[in-house]
XYZ file of N, CA and C in Angstrom:
363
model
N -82.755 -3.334 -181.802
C -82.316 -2.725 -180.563
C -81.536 -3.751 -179.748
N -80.251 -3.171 -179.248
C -79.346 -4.514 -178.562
C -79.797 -3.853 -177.393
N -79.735 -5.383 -176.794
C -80.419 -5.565 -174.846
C -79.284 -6.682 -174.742
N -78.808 -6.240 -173.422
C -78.203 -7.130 -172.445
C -78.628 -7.414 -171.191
N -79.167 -8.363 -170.921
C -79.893 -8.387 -169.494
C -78.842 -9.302 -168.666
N -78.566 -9.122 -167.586
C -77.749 -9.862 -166.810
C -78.883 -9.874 -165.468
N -78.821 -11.480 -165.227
C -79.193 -12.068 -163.952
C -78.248 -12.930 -163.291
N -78.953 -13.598 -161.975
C -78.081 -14.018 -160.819
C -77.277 -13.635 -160.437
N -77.166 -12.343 -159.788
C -76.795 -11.633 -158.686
C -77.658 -11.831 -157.437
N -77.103 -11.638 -156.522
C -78.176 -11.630 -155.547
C -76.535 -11.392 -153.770
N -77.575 -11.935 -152.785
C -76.695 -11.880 -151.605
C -75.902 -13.109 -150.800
N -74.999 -13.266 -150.803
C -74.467 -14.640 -150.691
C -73.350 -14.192 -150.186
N -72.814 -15.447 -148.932
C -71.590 -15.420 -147.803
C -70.410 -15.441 -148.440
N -69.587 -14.763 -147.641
C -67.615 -14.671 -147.782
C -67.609 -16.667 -148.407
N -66.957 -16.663 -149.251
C -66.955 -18.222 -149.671
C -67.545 -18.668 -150.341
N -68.686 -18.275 -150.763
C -69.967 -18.713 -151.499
C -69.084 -18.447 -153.307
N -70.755 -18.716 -153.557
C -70.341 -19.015 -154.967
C -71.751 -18.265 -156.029
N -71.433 -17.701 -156.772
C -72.727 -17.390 -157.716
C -72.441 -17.424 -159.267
N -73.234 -17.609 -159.989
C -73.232 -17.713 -161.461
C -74.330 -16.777 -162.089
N -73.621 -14.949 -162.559
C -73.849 -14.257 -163.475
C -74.452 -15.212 -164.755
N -75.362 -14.389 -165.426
C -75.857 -14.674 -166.731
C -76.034 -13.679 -167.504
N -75.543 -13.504 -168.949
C -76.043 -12.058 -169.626
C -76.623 -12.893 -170.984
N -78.023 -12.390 -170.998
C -78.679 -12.913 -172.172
C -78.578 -11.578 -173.190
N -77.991 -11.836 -174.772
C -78.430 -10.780 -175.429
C -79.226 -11.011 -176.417
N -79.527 -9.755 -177.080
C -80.984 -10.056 -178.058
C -80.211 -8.595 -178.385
N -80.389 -8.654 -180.335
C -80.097 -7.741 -180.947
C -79.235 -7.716 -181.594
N -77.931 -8.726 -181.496
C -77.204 -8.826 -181.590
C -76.186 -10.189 -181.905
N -75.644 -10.621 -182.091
C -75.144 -12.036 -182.132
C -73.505 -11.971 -181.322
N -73.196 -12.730 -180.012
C -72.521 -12.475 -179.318
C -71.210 -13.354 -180.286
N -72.035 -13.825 -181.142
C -70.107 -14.547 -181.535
C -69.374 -13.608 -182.871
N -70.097 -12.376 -182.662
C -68.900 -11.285 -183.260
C -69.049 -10.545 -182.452
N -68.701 -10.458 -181.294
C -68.325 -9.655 -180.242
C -67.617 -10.508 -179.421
N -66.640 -9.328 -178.514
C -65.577 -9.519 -177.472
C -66.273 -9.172 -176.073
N -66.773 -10.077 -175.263
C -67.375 -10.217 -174.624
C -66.820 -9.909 -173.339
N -67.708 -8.969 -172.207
C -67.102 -8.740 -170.673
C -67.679 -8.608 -169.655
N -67.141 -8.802 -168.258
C -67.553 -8.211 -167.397
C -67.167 -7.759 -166.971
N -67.947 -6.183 -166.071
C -67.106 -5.602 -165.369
C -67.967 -4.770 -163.941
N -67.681 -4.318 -163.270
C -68.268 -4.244 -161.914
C -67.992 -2.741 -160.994
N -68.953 -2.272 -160.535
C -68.465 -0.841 -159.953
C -69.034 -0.747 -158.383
N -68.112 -1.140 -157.679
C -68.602 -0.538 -156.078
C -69.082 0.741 -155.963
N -69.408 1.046 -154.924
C -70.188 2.700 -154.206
C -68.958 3.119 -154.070
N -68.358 4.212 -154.636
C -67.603 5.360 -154.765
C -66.596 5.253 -155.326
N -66.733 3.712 -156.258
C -65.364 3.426 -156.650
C -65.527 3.563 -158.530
N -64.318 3.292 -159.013
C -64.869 3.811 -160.494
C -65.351 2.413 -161.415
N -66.040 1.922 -162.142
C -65.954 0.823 -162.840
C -64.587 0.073 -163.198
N -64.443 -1.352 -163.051
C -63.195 -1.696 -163.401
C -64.141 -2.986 -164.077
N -62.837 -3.402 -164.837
C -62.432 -4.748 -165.698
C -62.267 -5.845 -164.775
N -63.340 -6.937 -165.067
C -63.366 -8.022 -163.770
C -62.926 -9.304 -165.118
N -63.796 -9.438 -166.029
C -63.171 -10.638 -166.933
C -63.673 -10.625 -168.757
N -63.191 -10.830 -169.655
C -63.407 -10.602 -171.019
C -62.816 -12.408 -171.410
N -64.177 -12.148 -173.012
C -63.846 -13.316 -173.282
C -64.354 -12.738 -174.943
N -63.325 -13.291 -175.806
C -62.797 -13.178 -177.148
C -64.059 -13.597 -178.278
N -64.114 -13.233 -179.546
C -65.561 -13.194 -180.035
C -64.517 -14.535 -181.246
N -63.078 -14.265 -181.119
C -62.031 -15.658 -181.994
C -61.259 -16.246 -181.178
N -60.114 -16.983 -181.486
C -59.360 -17.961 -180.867
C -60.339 -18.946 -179.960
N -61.603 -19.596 -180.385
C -62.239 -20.410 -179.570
C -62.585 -19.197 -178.192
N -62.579 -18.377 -178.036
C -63.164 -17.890 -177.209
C -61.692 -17.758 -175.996
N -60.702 -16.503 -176.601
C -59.551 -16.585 -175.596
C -59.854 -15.535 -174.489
N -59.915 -15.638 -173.106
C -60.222 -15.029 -171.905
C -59.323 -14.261 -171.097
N -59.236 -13.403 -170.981
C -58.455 -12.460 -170.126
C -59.246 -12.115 -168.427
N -58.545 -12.154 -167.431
C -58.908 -11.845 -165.831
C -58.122 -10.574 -165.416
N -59.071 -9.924 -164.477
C -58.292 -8.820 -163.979
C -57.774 -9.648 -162.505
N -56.517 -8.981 -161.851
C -55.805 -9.561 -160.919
C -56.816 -10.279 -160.135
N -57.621 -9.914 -159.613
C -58.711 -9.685 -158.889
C -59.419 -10.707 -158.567
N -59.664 -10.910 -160.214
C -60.942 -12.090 -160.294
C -59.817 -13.643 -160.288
N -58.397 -13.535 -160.774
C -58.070 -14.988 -161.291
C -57.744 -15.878 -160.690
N -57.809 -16.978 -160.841
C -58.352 -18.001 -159.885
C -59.525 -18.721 -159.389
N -60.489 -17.573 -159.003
C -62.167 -17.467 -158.573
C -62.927 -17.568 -159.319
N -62.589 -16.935 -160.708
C -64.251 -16.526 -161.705
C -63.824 -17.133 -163.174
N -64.987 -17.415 -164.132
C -64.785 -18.028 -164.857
C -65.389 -17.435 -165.840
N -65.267 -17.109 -166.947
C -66.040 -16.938 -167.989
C -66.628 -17.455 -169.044
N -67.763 -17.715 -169.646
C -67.549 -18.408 -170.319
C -68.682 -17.852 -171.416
N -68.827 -18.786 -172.414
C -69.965 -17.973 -173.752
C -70.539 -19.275 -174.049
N -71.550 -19.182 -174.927
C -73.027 -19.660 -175.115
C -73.234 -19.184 -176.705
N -72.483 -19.339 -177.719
C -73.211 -18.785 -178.736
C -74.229 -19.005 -179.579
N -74.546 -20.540 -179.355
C -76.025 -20.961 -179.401
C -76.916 -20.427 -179.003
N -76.845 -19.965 -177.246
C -78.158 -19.508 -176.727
C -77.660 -18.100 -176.602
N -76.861 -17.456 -177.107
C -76.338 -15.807 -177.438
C -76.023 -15.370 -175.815
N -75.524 -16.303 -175.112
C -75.722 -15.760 -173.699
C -74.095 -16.020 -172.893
N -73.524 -15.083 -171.998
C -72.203 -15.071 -171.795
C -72.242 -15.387 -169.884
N -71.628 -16.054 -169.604
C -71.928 -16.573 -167.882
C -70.412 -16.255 -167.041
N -70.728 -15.677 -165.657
C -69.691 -14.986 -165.108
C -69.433 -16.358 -163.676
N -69.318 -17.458 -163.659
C -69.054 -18.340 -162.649
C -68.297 -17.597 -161.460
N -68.606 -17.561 -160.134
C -67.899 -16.618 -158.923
C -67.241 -17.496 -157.750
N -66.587 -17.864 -157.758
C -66.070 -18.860 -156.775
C -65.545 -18.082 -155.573
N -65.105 -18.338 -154.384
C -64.554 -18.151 -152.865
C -64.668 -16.664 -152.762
N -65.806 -16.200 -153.224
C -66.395 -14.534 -153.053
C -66.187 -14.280 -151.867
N -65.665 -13.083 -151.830
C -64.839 -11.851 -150.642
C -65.920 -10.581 -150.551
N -65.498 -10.204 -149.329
C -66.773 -8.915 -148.963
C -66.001 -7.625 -150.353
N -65.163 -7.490 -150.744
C -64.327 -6.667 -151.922
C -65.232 -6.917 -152.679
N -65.819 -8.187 -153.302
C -66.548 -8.495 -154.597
C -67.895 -7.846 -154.737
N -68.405 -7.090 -153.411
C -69.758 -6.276 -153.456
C -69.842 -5.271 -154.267
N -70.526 -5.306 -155.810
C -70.598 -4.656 -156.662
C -71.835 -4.354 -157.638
N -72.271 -3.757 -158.053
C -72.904 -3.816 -159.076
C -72.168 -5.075 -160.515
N -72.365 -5.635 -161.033
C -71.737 -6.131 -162.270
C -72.430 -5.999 -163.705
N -71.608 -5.226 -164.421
C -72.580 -5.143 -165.738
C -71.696 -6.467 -166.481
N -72.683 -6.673 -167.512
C -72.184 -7.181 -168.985
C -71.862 -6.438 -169.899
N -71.014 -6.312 -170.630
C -70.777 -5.521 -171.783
C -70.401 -6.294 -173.495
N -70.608 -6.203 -174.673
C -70.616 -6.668 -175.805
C -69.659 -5.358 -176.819
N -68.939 -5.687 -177.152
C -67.867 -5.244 -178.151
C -66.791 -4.610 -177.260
N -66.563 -5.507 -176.099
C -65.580 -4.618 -175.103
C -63.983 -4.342 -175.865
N -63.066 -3.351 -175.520
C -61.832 -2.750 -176.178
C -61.265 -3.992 -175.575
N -60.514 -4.856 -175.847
C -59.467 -5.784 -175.125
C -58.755 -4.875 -173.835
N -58.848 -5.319 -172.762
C -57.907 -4.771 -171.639
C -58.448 -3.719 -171.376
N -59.319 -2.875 -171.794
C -59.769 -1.163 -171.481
C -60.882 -1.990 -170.658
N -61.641 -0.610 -169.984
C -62.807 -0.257 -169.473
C -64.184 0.046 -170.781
N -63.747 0.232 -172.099
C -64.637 0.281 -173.062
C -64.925 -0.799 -173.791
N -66.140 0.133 -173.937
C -67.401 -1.349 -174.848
C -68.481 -0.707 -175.502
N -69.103 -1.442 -176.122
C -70.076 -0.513 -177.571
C -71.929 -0.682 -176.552
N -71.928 -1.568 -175.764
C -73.060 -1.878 -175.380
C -72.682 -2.457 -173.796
N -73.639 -1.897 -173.149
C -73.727 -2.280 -171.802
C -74.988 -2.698 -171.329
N -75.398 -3.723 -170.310
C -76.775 -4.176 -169.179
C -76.431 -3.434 -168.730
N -77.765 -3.264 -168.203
C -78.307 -2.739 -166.449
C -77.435 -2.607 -165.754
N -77.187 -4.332 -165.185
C -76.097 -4.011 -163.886
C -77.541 -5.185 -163.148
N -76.387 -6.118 -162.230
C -77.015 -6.918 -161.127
C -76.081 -7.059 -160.102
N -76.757 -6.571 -158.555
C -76.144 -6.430 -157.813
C -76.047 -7.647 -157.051
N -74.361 -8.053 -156.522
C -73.841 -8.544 -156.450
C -73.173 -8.440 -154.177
N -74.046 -9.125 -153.455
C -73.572 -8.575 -152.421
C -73.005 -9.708 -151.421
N -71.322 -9.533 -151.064
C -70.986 -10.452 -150.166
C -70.888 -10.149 -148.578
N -71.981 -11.369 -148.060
C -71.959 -10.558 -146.581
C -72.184 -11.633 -145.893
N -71.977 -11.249 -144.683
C -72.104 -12.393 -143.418
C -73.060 -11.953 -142.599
């Protein structure tokens, strides 16, 4: 059974900084195309950052995130990390992890929970 658990979310200021974690089990993340992606209250899920299961691990950003967030993989400890730099009240989201994501789409074979993600003053 594949599980994706994503932690460190939590509530943190305009500027701040947080570091996502998605541990999986079930699965082995270095044949998968690895992502994150994030859905505000009334808004639809979007594509925040993907990172490649070849080319050493090649990374794609949505407008959004680049600059700020980092992605990165763990295929030793099967675990994929979302680094959040100069977070904006916009970035208040739910954020899932996802494993076999479509390059550039909104699709993926497996999704987490979701850890909420809140920027506030």
């Amino acid at each position: 059974q594949v599980q994706l658990v994503e932690s460190g979310g939590g509530l943190v200021q305009p500027g701040g900084s947080l570091q996502l974690s998605c541990s999986a089990s079930g699965l082995s993340i270095s044949s998968y195309s690895m992502g994150w992606f994030r859905q505000a209250p009334g808004k639809e899920r979007e594509r925040v950052a993907e990172i490649s299961w070849n080319g050493g691990g090649i990374t794609s950003y949505a407008d959004s995130a680049k600059g700020r967030f980092t992605i990165s993989r763990d295929n030793d400890k099967n675990t994929v990390r979302l680094q959040m730099n100069s977070l904006r009240t916009e970035d208040t989201a739910v954020y899932y992890c996802a494993a076999g994501v479509v390059p550039g789409t909104r699709s993926a074979r497996y999704w987490g929970q979701g850890t909420q993600v809140t920027v506030s003053s």
